[in-house]
Amino acid sequence: MIGLGNEYLQNMSTDPTKAQDWLQQRLEPHISKTRITSIVVGNEIFKTNDHVLIQSLLPAMKSVYAALTNLGLEKQVTVTSAHSLDILSTSYPPSSGSFKEEFIQYLQPLLDFHSQIESPFLINAYPFFAYKDSPKEVPLEYVLFQPNQGMVDPNTNLHYDNMLFAQVDALYSAIKTLGHTDIEVRISETGWPSKGDENEIGASPENAALYNGNLLKLIQQRKGTPAKQSVPIDVYVFALFNENLKPGPVSERNYGLFYPDGKPVYNVGMQGYLPDIIYTSRATTIKILNLWRVVMGLAVAWFILDMGDKMRMR
C-alpha cells in the first residue's frame, strides 16, 4: 500500500496527466520488485472540512484509476482512500451506523465508484480515542480485546466483545444505507500509544502491548466481525516506528512498535523482524540495512500475517 498525499488531489482532479506522471515516477519503477497492492488517494479528507479538497477526492481517484488502466495495472493495484470514523453520525449500536448528512452527497458517488472498480473502503479506527474521552463509560477490557461482558446489538442480537469490530460493523451499516453490500471495509490504521499527556488516559506500554498483541491473535485466527463473519478482518497497524517530530499531543509521537534504532518499544511478539542497524562514526548518519525492502510495500500488516504463516508451518 502506498499513499498519495492530500496536496496532490486538486491538481490530479482537473488534470489526469498529473496522475499518469505520478504513477510513472513513484509506482512503475518499483512495481516489479515490490508488492504494491493499492494506492490510497488522500487521507481523512472529510475531516479537513476543506470543500475544495473534498470535491477533488473522487475525480482524483478516477484519474489515478484511469492512469493505472493505461499502464495495464488496474487489476494488480486497487484505488481507494482512507477515512476517519468522524464521517459517521451514529455508530451505536453497530446496526444503526449512518453517515453524517453533510457528507452523503460526496459519499454516495464515492461508494458507487468503489463498487464499480471493486476496491475496499478504508477506515482509520482507534478505540483508544473512545476510551480516552470516556474512561468511566467504556470498559478498558472492551477496547483491549480482553475478556469482558461486551454488548448485544438490540436490532440484530449480535454480540460484540470488542469495540474495533463494533466500529467496523457500524461502517458496514452506514454503507448499506447508501445501497451497497458489495464493498469490503478494511482498517487502514489502528493502534494504541505507549505514552501520552496527563489527560490521555490509558496511554501506556502495557495497554499498547495488550491492544496490538491481542489484535495480532485475532488476525492469526482470521476472524471476521459479528456482522461479516466470513470476511477475515484486514488490518494495517499504526505505526512501525515512533515519530519524534510529529506535532500534537505526546501520544502522536508514541504509536510505534519500535524505536528509531529498531529496538521494540514493548513486546508484541515481532522481535527479529527488522533488519540490523549499523551506526557509522557520524551520529547523524544511520544506515538501516534493507530498510526500504521492509517499509515500502510490506507494511506492518505483512509482518503480522507473515509471522502467522510461519507459526502455522511449525
PDB file of C-alpha atoms in Angstrom:
ATOM      1  CA  MET A   1       0.000   0.000   0.000  1.00  0.00           C
ATOM      2  CA  ILE A   2       1.341   3.419  -0.965  1.00  0.00           C
ATOM      3  CA  GLY A   3      -0.149   6.810  -0.204  1.00  0.00           C
ATOM      4  CA  LEU A   4      -0.843   9.780  -2.422  1.00  0.00           C
ATOM      5  CA  GLY A   5      -0.826  12.919  -0.263  1.00  0.00           C
ATOM      6  CA  ASN A   6      -3.735  15.313   0.090  1.00  0.00           C
ATOM      7  CA  GLU A   7      -1.664  18.025  -1.563  1.00  0.00           C
ATOM      8  CA  TYR A   8      -1.822  16.233  -4.928  1.00  0.00           C
ATOM      9  CA  LEU A   9      -5.575  15.823  -5.135  1.00  0.00           C
ATOM     10  CA  GLN A  10      -6.681  19.142  -6.560  1.00  0.00           C
ATOM     11  CA  ASN A  11      -4.248  19.064  -9.487  1.00  0.00           C
ATOM     12  CA  MET A  12      -4.988  15.429 -10.289  1.00  0.00           C
ATOM     13  CA  SER A  13      -8.731  16.028 -10.179  1.00  0.00           C
ATOM     14  CA  THR A  14      -8.510  18.546 -13.010  1.00  0.00           C
ATOM     15  CA  ASP A  15      -5.530  17.202 -14.963  1.00  0.00           C
ATOM     16  CA  PRO A  16      -5.392  13.387 -15.384  1.00  0.00           C
ATOM     17  CA  THR A  17      -1.872  13.638 -16.836  1.00  0.00           C
ATOM     18  CA  LYS A  18      -0.674  14.565 -13.333  1.00  0.00           C
ATOM     19  CA  ALA A  19      -1.808  11.145 -12.102  1.00  0.00           C
ATOM     20  CA  GLN A  20      -0.089   9.461 -15.037  1.00  0.00           C
ATOM     21  CA  ASP A  21       3.163  11.305 -14.296  1.00  0.00           C
ATOM     22  CA  TRP A  22       2.957  10.451 -10.587  1.00  0.00           C
ATOM     23  CA  LEU A  23       2.474   6.746 -11.270  1.00  0.00           C
ATOM     24  CA  GLN A  24       5.290   6.637 -13.788  1.00  0.00           C
ATOM     25  CA  GLN A  25       7.657   8.250 -11.272  1.00  0.00           C
ATOM     26  CA  ARG A  26       6.503   6.690  -7.979  1.00  0.00           C
ATOM     27  CA  LEU A  27       4.946   3.345  -8.877  1.00  0.00           C
ATOM     28  CA  GLU A  28       6.118   1.953 -12.201  1.00  0.00           C
ATOM     29  CA  PRO A  29       9.871   1.765 -11.341  1.00  0.00           C
ATOM     30  CA  HIS A  30       9.140  -0.307  -8.206  1.00  0.00           C
ATOM     31  CA  ILE A  31       6.142  -2.474  -9.108  1.00  0.00           C
ATOM     32  CA  SER A  32       8.235  -5.398 -10.416  1.00  0.00           C
ATOM     33  CA  LYS A  33      10.314  -5.658  -7.219  1.00  0.00           C
ATOM     34  CA  THR A  34       7.828  -4.593  -4.548  1.00  0.00           C
ATOM     35  CA  ARG A  35       4.445  -5.995  -3.584  1.00  0.00           C
ATOM     36  CA  ILE A  36       2.210  -2.966  -4.080  1.00  0.00           C
ATOM     37  CA  THR A  37      -1.475  -3.818  -3.841  1.00  0.00           C
ATOM     38  CA  SER A  38      -3.201  -0.452  -3.533  1.00  0.00           C
ATOM     39  CA  ILE A  39      -2.893   3.295  -3.807  1.00  0.00           C
ATOM     40  CA  VAL A  40      -4.522   5.314  -1.041  1.00  0.00           C
ATOM     41  CA  VAL A  41      -5.613   8.598  -2.587  1.00  0.00           C
ATOM     42  CA  GLY A  42      -5.700  11.122   0.237  1.00  0.00           C
ATOM     43  CA  ASN A  43      -6.107  10.603   3.972  1.00  0.00           C
ATOM     44  CA  GLU A  44      -9.078  11.653   6.125  1.00  0.00           C
ATOM     45  CA  ILE A  45     -10.232  14.194   3.542  1.00  0.00           C
ATOM     46  CA  PHE A  46     -13.640  14.781   5.120  1.00  0.00           C
ATOM     47  CA  LYS A  47     -12.017  15.665   8.433  1.00  0.00           C
ATOM     48  CA  THR A  48     -10.285  18.659   6.822  1.00  0.00           C
ATOM     49  CA  ASN A  49     -13.610  20.475   6.189  1.00  0.00           C
ATOM     50  CA  ASP A  50     -11.940  21.771   3.022  1.00  0.00           C
ATOM     51  CA  HIS A  51     -14.750  21.679   0.451  1.00  0.00           C
ATOM     52  CA  VAL A  52     -12.382  22.073  -2.496  1.00  0.00           C
ATOM     53  CA  LEU A  53     -10.354  19.115  -1.259  1.00  0.00           C
ATOM     54  CA  ILE A  54     -13.475  17.053  -0.574  1.00  0.00           C
ATOM     55  CA  GLN A  55     -14.819  17.758  -4.062  1.00  0.00           C
ATOM     56  CA  SER A  56     -11.441  16.812  -5.553  1.00  0.00           C
ATOM     57  CA  LEU A  57     -11.283  13.350  -3.950  1.00  0.00           C
ATOM     58  CA  LEU A  58     -13.434  11.323  -6.349  1.00  0.00           C
ATOM     59  CA  PRO A  59     -12.122  12.955  -9.558  1.00  0.00           C
ATOM     60  CA  ALA A  60      -8.559  12.377  -8.318  1.00  0.00           C
ATOM     61  CA  MET A  61      -9.326   8.705  -7.597  1.00  0.00           C
ATOM     62  CA  LYS A  62     -10.805   8.352 -11.082  1.00  0.00           C
ATOM     63  CA  SER A  63      -7.692   9.944 -12.604  1.00  0.00           C
ATOM     64  CA  VAL A  64      -5.437   7.512 -10.753  1.00  0.00           C
ATOM     65  CA  TYR A  65      -7.582   4.560 -11.801  1.00  0.00           C
ATOM     66  CA  ALA A  66      -7.546   5.699 -15.442  1.00  0.00           C
ATOM     67  CA  ALA A  67      -3.757   6.045 -15.298  1.00  0.00           C
ATOM     68  CA  LEU A  68      -3.424   2.548 -13.824  1.00  0.00           C
ATOM     69  CA  THR A  69      -5.623   1.241 -16.633  1.00  0.00           C
ATOM     70  CA  ASN A  70      -3.395   2.920 -19.214  1.00  0.00           C
ATOM     71  CA  LEU A  71      -0.418   1.145 -17.651  1.00  0.00           C
ATOM     72  CA  GLY A  72      -2.267  -2.182 -17.531  1.00  0.00           C
ATOM     73  CA  LEU A  73      -2.085  -2.287 -13.722  1.00  0.00           C
ATOM     74  CA  GLU A  74      -5.732  -1.768 -12.733  1.00  0.00           C
ATOM     75  CA  LYS A  75      -6.176  -5.464 -11.831  1.00  0.00           C
ATOM     76  CA  GLN A  76      -2.963  -5.588  -9.800  1.00  0.00           C
ATOM     77  CA  VAL A  77      -3.290  -2.317  -7.880  1.00  0.00           C
ATOM     78  CA  THR A  78      -6.560  -1.059  -6.402  1.00  0.00           C
ATOM     79  CA  VAL A  79      -7.514   2.584  -5.845  1.00  0.00           C
ATOM     80  CA  THR A  80      -9.026   3.676  -2.550  1.00  0.00           C
ATOM     81  CA  SER A  81      -8.890   6.382   0.138  1.00  0.00           C
ATOM     82  CA  ALA A  82      -8.609   6.321   3.941  1.00  0.00           C
ATOM     83  CA  HIS A  83     -11.259   7.907   6.144  1.00  0.00           C
ATOM     84  CA  SER A  84     -11.710   8.837   9.769  1.00  0.00           C
ATOM     85  CA  LEU A  85     -14.606   7.453  11.806  1.00  0.00           C
ATOM     86  CA  ASP A  86     -15.705  11.084  12.083  1.00  0.00           C
ATOM     87  CA  ILE A  87     -17.642  10.540   8.835  1.00  0.00           C
ATOM     88  CA  LEU A  88     -20.222   8.654  10.922  1.00  0.00           C
ATOM     89  CA  SER A  89     -23.026  10.479  12.683  1.00  0.00           C
ATOM     90  CA  THR A  90     -24.125   7.303  14.504  1.00  0.00           C
ATOM     91  CA  SER A  91     -22.029   4.278  15.420  1.00  0.00           C
ATOM     92  CA  TYR A  92     -24.014   2.743  18.283  1.00  0.00           C
ATOM     93  CA  PRO A  93     -25.469   0.247  18.097  1.00  0.00           C
ATOM     94  CA  PRO A  94     -23.470  -1.006  15.095  1.00  0.00           C
ATOM     95  CA  SER A  95     -26.617  -1.872  13.116  1.00  0.00           C
ATOM     96  CA  SER A  96     -27.668   1.806  13.292  1.00  0.00           C
ATOM     97  CA  GLY A  97     -24.456   3.140  11.774  1.00  0.00           C
ATOM     98  CA  SER A  98     -25.039   6.108   9.486  1.00  0.00           C
ATOM     99  CA  PHE A  99     -23.030   8.801   7.726  1.00  0.00           C
ATOM    100  CA  LYS A 100     -23.157  12.490   8.557  1.00  0.00           C
ATOM    101  CA  GLU A 101     -25.785  14.125   6.404  1.00  0.00           C
ATOM    102  CA  GLU A 102     -23.440  16.765   5.011  1.00  0.00           C
ATOM    103  CA  PHE A 103     -21.102  14.121   3.576  1.00  0.00           C
ATOM    104  CA  ILE A 104     -23.675  11.898   1.867  1.00  0.00           C
ATOM    105  CA  GLN A 105     -23.661  13.907  -1.380  1.00  0.00           C
ATOM    106  CA  TYR A 106     -19.957  13.051  -1.718  1.00  0.00           C
ATOM    107  CA  LEU A 107     -20.002   9.559  -0.239  1.00  0.00           C
ATOM    108  CA  GLN A 108     -22.782   8.209  -2.464  1.00  0.00           C
ATOM    109  CA  PRO A 109     -20.857   8.606  -5.750  1.00  0.00           C
ATOM    110  CA  LEU A 110     -17.652   7.603  -3.968  1.00  0.00           C
ATOM    111  CA  LEU A 111     -19.197   4.315  -2.851  1.00  0.00           C
ATOM    112  CA  ASP A 112     -20.634   3.776  -6.325  1.00  0.00           C
ATOM    113  CA  PHE A 113     -17.087   4.090  -7.684  1.00  0.00           C
ATOM    114  CA  HIS A 114     -15.717   1.646  -5.089  1.00  0.00           C
ATOM    115  CA  SER A 115     -18.389  -0.815  -6.155  1.00  0.00           C
ATOM    116  CA  GLN A 116     -17.639  -0.289  -9.844  1.00  0.00           C
ATOM    117  CA  ILE A 117     -13.907  -0.974  -9.533  1.00  0.00           C
ATOM    118  CA  GLU A 118     -14.305  -3.497  -6.674  1.00  0.00           C
ATOM    119  CA  SER A 119     -11.990  -1.713  -4.262  1.00  0.00           C
ATOM    120  CA  PRO A 120     -12.179  -1.715  -0.436  1.00  0.00           C
ATOM    121  CA  PHE A 121     -13.328   1.190   1.725  1.00  0.00           C
ATOM    122  CA  LEU A 122     -10.611   2.085   4.236  1.00  0.00           C
ATOM    123  CA  ILE A 123     -11.161   3.360   7.748  1.00  0.00           C
ATOM    124  CA  ASN A 124      -8.763   4.649  10.415  1.00  0.00           C
ATOM    125  CA  ALA A 125     -10.223   3.223  13.625  1.00  0.00           C
ATOM    126  CA  TYR A 126      -8.865   3.964  17.101  1.00  0.00           C
ATOM    127  CA  PRO A 127     -10.769   2.591  20.103  1.00  0.00           C
ATOM    128  CA  PHE A 128      -8.148   4.416  22.208  1.00  0.00           C
ATOM    129  CA  PHE A 129      -9.872   7.748  21.497  1.00  0.00           C
ATOM    130  CA  ALA A 130     -13.236   6.470  22.724  1.00  0.00           C
ATOM    131  CA  TYR A 131     -11.664   5.168  25.924  1.00  0.00           C
ATOM    132  CA  LYS A 132      -9.613   8.339  26.472  1.00  0.00           C
ATOM    133  CA  ASP A 133     -12.712  10.522  26.157  1.00  0.00           C
ATOM    134  CA  SER A 134     -14.987   8.347  28.332  1.00  0.00           C
ATOM    135  CA  PRO A 135     -12.907   6.059  30.585  1.00  0.00           C
ATOM    136  CA  LYS A 136     -15.754   5.715  33.102  1.00  0.00           C
ATOM    137  CA  GLU A 137     -18.275   4.610  30.476  1.00  0.00           C
ATOM    138  CA  VAL A 138     -16.074   2.486  28.184  1.00  0.00           C
ATOM    139  CA  PRO A 139     -14.588  -0.638  29.827  1.00  0.00           C
ATOM    140  CA  LEU A 140     -10.861  -0.920  29.228  1.00  0.00           C
ATOM    141  CA  GLU A 141     -11.198  -4.663  28.610  1.00  0.00           C
ATOM    142  CA  TYR A 142     -13.691  -3.957  25.794  1.00  0.00           C
ATOM    143  CA  VAL A 143     -11.195  -1.833  23.867  1.00  0.00           C
ATOM    144  CA  LEU A 144      -8.161  -4.064  24.562  1.00  0.00           C
ATOM    145  CA  PHE A 145      -9.738  -7.325  23.282  1.00  0.00           C
ATOM    146  CA  GLN A 146      -9.702  -8.802  26.783  1.00  0.00           C
ATOM    147  CA  PRO A 147     -12.433 -10.983  28.337  1.00  0.00           C
ATOM    148  CA  ASN A 148     -15.467  -8.819  29.100  1.00  0.00           C
ATOM    149  CA  GLN A 149     -19.254  -8.847  29.108  1.00  0.00           C
ATOM    150  CA  GLY A 150     -19.369  -6.927  25.831  1.00  0.00           C
ATOM    151  CA  MET A 151     -22.594  -5.638  24.343  1.00  0.00           C
ATOM    152  CA  VAL A 152     -25.501  -7.018  22.321  1.00  0.00           C
ATOM    153  CA  ASP A 153     -26.876  -5.066  19.385  1.00  0.00           C
ATOM    154  CA  PRO A 154     -30.619  -4.825  20.189  1.00  0.00           C
ATOM    155  CA  ASN A 155     -31.550  -4.804  16.495  1.00  0.00           C
ATOM    156  CA  THR A 156     -29.563  -7.854  15.377  1.00  0.00           C
ATOM    157  CA  ASN A 157     -28.872  -9.697  18.673  1.00  0.00           C
ATOM    158  CA  LEU A 158     -25.230  -9.896  17.593  1.00  0.00           C
ATOM    159  CA  HIS A 159     -22.755  -9.929  20.479  1.00  0.00           C
ATOM    160  CA  TYR A 160     -19.679  -7.686  20.398  1.00  0.00           C
ATOM    161  CA  ASP A 161     -16.760  -8.324  22.734  1.00  0.00           C
ATOM    162  CA  ASN A 162     -14.515  -5.555  21.374  1.00  0.00           C
ATOM    163  CA  MET A 163     -15.015  -2.020  20.153  1.00  0.00           C
ATOM    164  CA  LEU A 164     -12.951  -2.294  16.963  1.00  0.00           C
ATOM    165  CA  PHE A 165     -15.323  -4.867  15.460  1.00  0.00           C
ATOM    166  CA  ALA A 166     -18.312  -2.763  16.527  1.00  0.00           C
ATOM    167  CA  GLN A 167     -16.817   0.252  14.749  1.00  0.00           C
ATOM    168  CA  VAL A 168     -16.243  -1.729  11.547  1.00  0.00           C
ATOM    169  CA  ASP A 169     -19.793  -3.100  11.547  1.00  0.00           C
ATOM    170  CA  ALA A 170     -21.173   0.392  12.149  1.00  0.00           C
ATOM    171  CA  LEU A 171     -19.426   1.428   8.948  1.00  0.00           C
ATOM    172  CA  TYR A 172     -20.841  -1.582   7.079  1.00  0.00           C
ATOM    173  CA  SER A 173     -24.305  -0.490   8.248  1.00  0.00           C
ATOM    174  CA  ALA A 174     -23.733   3.076   7.071  1.00  0.00           C
ATOM    175  CA  ILE A 175     -22.567   1.847   3.664  1.00  0.00           C
ATOM    176  CA  LYS A 176     -25.684  -0.310   3.425  1.00  0.00           C
ATOM    177  CA  THR A 177     -27.920   2.738   3.955  1.00  0.00           C
ATOM    178  CA  LEU A 178     -26.493   4.108   0.704  1.00  0.00           C
ATOM    179  CA  GLY A 179     -27.378   0.944  -1.175  1.00  0.00           C
ATOM    180  CA  HIS A 180     -24.187  -1.128  -1.054  1.00  0.00           C
ATOM    181  CA  THR A 181     -23.493  -4.536   0.440  1.00  0.00           C
ATOM    182  CA  ASP A 182     -20.733  -5.346  -2.046  1.00  0.00           C
ATOM    183  CA  ILE A 183     -17.929  -3.207  -0.589  1.00  0.00           C
ATOM    184  CA  GLU A 184     -15.386  -4.614   1.864  1.00  0.00           C
ATOM    185  CA  VAL A 185     -14.282  -2.490   4.810  1.00  0.00           C
ATOM    186  CA  ARG A 186     -10.610  -2.665   5.736  1.00  0.00           C
ATOM    187  CA  ILE A 187      -8.753  -0.974   8.575  1.00  0.00           C
ATOM    188  CA  SER A 188      -6.034   1.264   7.182  1.00  0.00           C
ATOM    189  CA  GLU A 189      -4.902   2.445  10.621  1.00  0.00           C
ATOM    190  CA  THR A 190      -5.355   1.259  14.168  1.00  0.00           C
ATOM    191  CA  GLY A 191      -3.067   1.217  17.167  1.00  0.00           C
ATOM    192  CA  TRP A 192      -2.526   2.284  20.759  1.00  0.00           C
ATOM    193  CA  PRO A 193       0.031   4.800  22.111  1.00  0.00           C
ATOM    194  CA  SER A 194       2.636   3.702  24.620  1.00  0.00           C
ATOM    195  CA  LYS A 195       2.890   7.178  26.122  1.00  0.00           C
ATOM    196  CA  GLY A 196       0.630  10.224  26.348  1.00  0.00           C
ATOM    197  CA  ASP A 197      -0.092  13.511  28.042  1.00  0.00           C
ATOM    198  CA  GLU A 198      -1.503  13.523  31.556  1.00  0.00           C
ATOM    199  CA  ASN A 199      -5.068  13.745  30.222  1.00  0.00           C
ATOM    200  CA  GLU A 200      -4.570  10.914  27.713  1.00  0.00           C
ATOM    201  CA  ILE A 201      -5.858   8.203  29.986  1.00  0.00           C
ATOM    202  CA  GLY A 202      -4.856   4.688  29.034  1.00  0.00           C
ATOM    203  CA  ALA A 203      -1.737   5.553  27.025  1.00  0.00           C
ATOM    204  CA  SER A 204       0.899   3.148  28.363  1.00  0.00           C
ATOM    205  CA  PRO A 205       3.277   0.467  27.074  1.00  0.00           C
ATOM    206  CA  GLU A 206       1.263  -2.178  28.941  1.00  0.00           C
ATOM    207  CA  ASN A 207      -2.007  -1.230  27.231  1.00  0.00           C
ATOM    208  CA  ALA A 208      -0.321  -0.784  23.860  1.00  0.00           C
ATOM    209  CA  ALA A 209       1.170  -4.275  24.129  1.00  0.00           C
ATOM    210  CA  LEU A 210      -2.210  -5.738  25.041  1.00  0.00           C
ATOM    211  CA  TYR A 211      -4.023  -3.954  22.217  1.00  0.00           C
ATOM    212  CA  ASN A 212      -1.611  -4.834  19.430  1.00  0.00           C
ATOM    213  CA  GLY A 213      -0.799  -8.279  20.832  1.00  0.00           C
ATOM    214  CA  ASN A 214      -4.461  -9.280  21.111  1.00  0.00           C
ATOM    215  CA  LEU A 215      -5.169  -7.778  17.699  1.00  0.00           C
ATOM    216  CA  LEU A 216      -2.374  -9.940  16.307  1.00  0.00           C
ATOM    217  CA  LYS A 217      -4.102 -13.036  17.700  1.00  0.00           C
ATOM    218  CA  LEU A 218      -7.376 -12.088  16.022  1.00  0.00           C
ATOM    219  CA  ILE A 219      -5.614 -11.655  12.705  1.00  0.00           C
ATOM    220  CA  GLN A 220      -3.899 -15.028  13.078  1.00  0.00           C
ATOM    221  CA  GLN A 221      -7.318 -16.587  13.692  1.00  0.00           C
ATOM    222  CA  ARG A 222      -8.613 -14.873  10.522  1.00  0.00           C
ATOM    223  CA  LYS A 223     -11.670 -13.720  12.423  1.00  0.00           C
ATOM    224  CA  GLY A 224     -14.397 -11.613  10.911  1.00  0.00           C
ATOM    225  CA  THR A 225     -16.724  -9.178  12.655  1.00  0.00           C
ATOM    226  CA  PRO A 226     -20.065 -10.406  14.034  1.00  0.00           C
ATOM    227  CA  ALA A 227     -21.921  -8.985  11.018  1.00  0.00           C
ATOM    228  CA  LYS A 228     -19.317 -10.185   8.490  1.00  0.00           C
ATOM    229  CA  GLN A 229     -18.013 -13.419   9.969  1.00  0.00           C
ATOM    230  CA  SER A 230     -16.959 -14.822   6.587  1.00  0.00           C
ATOM    231  CA  VAL A 231     -14.703 -11.815   5.857  1.00  0.00           C
ATOM    232  CA  PRO A 232     -11.426 -12.000   7.860  1.00  0.00           C
ATOM    233  CA  ILE A 233     -10.513  -8.639   9.310  1.00  0.00           C
ATOM    234  CA  ASP A 234      -7.840  -6.873   7.248  1.00  0.00           C
ATOM    235  CA  VAL A 235      -5.710  -4.521   9.347  1.00  0.00           C
ATOM    236  CA  TYR A 236      -2.733  -2.188   8.998  1.00  0.00           C
ATOM    237  CA  VAL A 237      -1.201  -1.377  12.376  1.00  0.00           C
ATOM    238  CA  PHE A 238      -0.144   2.194  13.080  1.00  0.00           C
ATOM    239  CA  ALA A 239       2.769   2.585  13.380  1.00  0.00           C
ATOM    240  CA  LEU A 240       6.056   0.837  12.689  1.00  0.00           C
ATOM    241  CA  PHE A 241       8.245   3.488  14.375  1.00  0.00           C
ATOM    242  CA  ASN A 242       7.738   6.217  16.971  1.00  0.00           C
ATOM    243  CA  GLU A 243       7.743   9.636  15.258  1.00  0.00           C
ATOM    244  CA  ASN A 244       9.661  12.090  17.422  1.00  0.00           C
ATOM    245  CA  LEU A 245       8.992  15.125  15.189  1.00  0.00           C
ATOM    246  CA  LYS A 246       5.234  14.675  14.808  1.00  0.00           C
ATOM    247  CA  PRO A 247       3.220  17.621  16.210  1.00  0.00           C
ATOM    248  CA  GLY A 248       0.291  17.348  18.594  1.00  0.00           C
ATOM    249  CA  PRO A 249      -0.107  15.604  21.950  1.00  0.00           C
ATOM    250  CA  VAL A 250       2.546  13.237  23.279  1.00  0.00           C
ATOM    251  CA  SER A 251       0.566  10.206  22.125  1.00  0.00           C
ATOM    252  CA  GLU A 252       1.005  11.200  18.471  1.00  0.00           C
ATOM    253  CA  ARG A 253       4.735  10.559  18.779  1.00  0.00           C
ATOM    254  CA  ASN A 254       4.361   7.232  20.550  1.00  0.00           C
ATOM    255  CA  TYR A 255       2.265   4.832  18.467  1.00  0.00           C
ATOM    256  CA  GLY A 256       5.305   2.950  17.172  1.00  0.00           C
ATOM    257  CA  LEU A 257       6.055  -0.702  17.739  1.00  0.00           C
ATOM    258  CA  PHE A 258       9.768   0.172  17.506  1.00  0.00           C
ATOM    259  CA  TYR A 259      12.102   2.988  18.439  1.00  0.00           C
ATOM    260  CA  PRO A 260      14.046   4.574  15.548  1.00  0.00           C
ATOM    261  CA  ASP A 261      17.052   2.361  16.376  1.00  0.00           C
ATOM    262  CA  GLY A 262      14.973  -0.770  15.743  1.00  0.00           C
ATOM    263  CA  LYS A 263      14.521  -1.753  19.401  1.00  0.00           C
ATOM    264  CA  PRO A 264      10.971  -2.753  20.355  1.00  0.00           C
ATOM    265  CA  VAL A 265       9.026  -0.296  22.493  1.00  0.00           C
ATOM    266  CA  TYR A 266       7.277  -3.280  24.096  1.00  0.00           C
ATOM    267  CA  ASN A 267       6.981  -6.984  23.474  1.00  0.00           C
ATOM    268  CA  VAL A 268       4.261  -7.704  20.922  1.00  0.00           C
ATOM    269  CA  GLY A 269       5.839 -10.854  19.501  1.00  0.00           C
ATOM    270  CA  MET A 270       7.556  -9.302  16.476  1.00  0.00           C
ATOM    271  CA  GLN A 271      11.181  -9.183  17.620  1.00  0.00           C
ATOM    272  CA  GLY A 272      13.651 -10.135  14.959  1.00  0.00           C
ATOM    273  CA  TYR A 273      11.548  -8.841  12.075  1.00  0.00           C
ATOM    274  CA  LEU A 274      13.525  -5.671  11.496  1.00  0.00           C
ATOM    275  CA  PRO A 275      16.926  -5.673   9.791  1.00  0.00           C
ATOM    276  CA  ASP A 276      20.109  -4.975  11.710  1.00  0.00           C
ATOM    277  CA  ILE A 277      21.048  -1.360  12.368  1.00  0.00           C
ATOM    278  CA  ILE A 278      24.548  -0.099  11.525  1.00  0.00           C
ATOM    279  CA  TYR A 279      25.733   3.117  13.170  1.00  0.00           C
ATOM    280  CA  THR A 280      28.545   5.000  11.458  1.00  0.00           C
ATOM    281  CA  SER A 281      31.073   7.213  13.197  1.00  0.00           C
ATOM    282  CA  ARG A 282      28.907  10.250  12.472  1.00  0.00           C
ATOM    283  CA  ALA A 283      25.935  10.427  14.815  1.00  0.00           C
ATOM    284  CA  THR A 284      23.769  11.991  12.139  1.00  0.00           C
ATOM    285  CA  THR A 285      24.071   9.073   9.730  1.00  0.00           C
ATOM    286  CA  ILE A 286      22.317   5.835  10.484  1.00  0.00           C
ATOM    287  CA  LYS A 287      22.080   3.189   7.830  1.00  0.00           C
ATOM    288  CA  ILE A 288      19.351   0.595   8.186  1.00  0.00           C
ATOM    289  CA  LEU A 289      20.153  -2.446   6.093  1.00  0.00           C
ATOM    290  CA  ASN A 290      17.461  -3.217   3.546  1.00  0.00           C
ATOM    291  CA  LEU A 291      15.020  -0.857   5.306  1.00  0.00           C
ATOM    292  CA  TRP A 292      13.336   0.038   2.050  1.00  0.00           C
ATOM    293  CA  ARG A 293      12.523  -3.627   1.492  1.00  0.00           C
ATOM    294  CA  VAL A 294      10.799  -3.616   4.868  1.00  0.00           C
ATOM    295  CA  VAL A 295       8.970  -0.303   4.721  1.00  0.00           C
ATOM    296  CA  MET A 296       7.971   0.003   1.069  1.00  0.00           C
ATOM    297  CA  GLY A 297       5.074  -2.221   0.151  1.00  0.00           C
ATOM    298  CA  LEU A 298       5.305  -4.688   3.048  1.00  0.00           C
ATOM    299  CA  ALA A 299       3.956  -2.582   5.934  1.00  0.00           C
ATOM    300  CA  VAL A 300       3.285  -3.831   9.420  1.00  0.00           C
ATOM    301  CA  ALA A 301       0.325  -5.974   8.385  1.00  0.00           C
ATOM    302  CA  TRP A 302       2.647  -8.025   6.167  1.00  0.00           C
ATOM    303  CA  PHE A 303       4.860  -8.689   9.174  1.00  0.00           C
ATOM    304  CA  ILE A 304       1.888  -9.837  11.211  1.00  0.00           C
ATOM    305  CA  LEU A 305       0.445 -12.123   8.560  1.00  0.00           C
ATOM    306  CA  ASP A 306       3.865 -13.480   7.623  1.00  0.00           C
ATOM    307  CA  MET A 307       4.589 -14.304  11.228  1.00  0.00           C
ATOM    308  CA  GLY A 308       1.213 -16.041  11.479  1.00  0.00           C
ATOM    309  CA  ASP A 309       2.006 -18.157   8.433  1.00  0.00           C
ATOM    310  CA  LYS A 310       5.368 -19.170   9.874  1.00  0.00           C
ATOM    311  CA  MET A 311       3.779 -20.099  13.182  1.00  0.00           C
ATOM    312  CA  ARG A 312       1.252 -22.278  11.387  1.00  0.00           C
ATOM    313  CA  MET A 313       4.046 -24.037   9.473  1.00  0.00           C
ATOM    314  CA  ARG A 314       5.855 -25.013  12.656  1.00  0.00           C
TER     315      ARG A 314
END
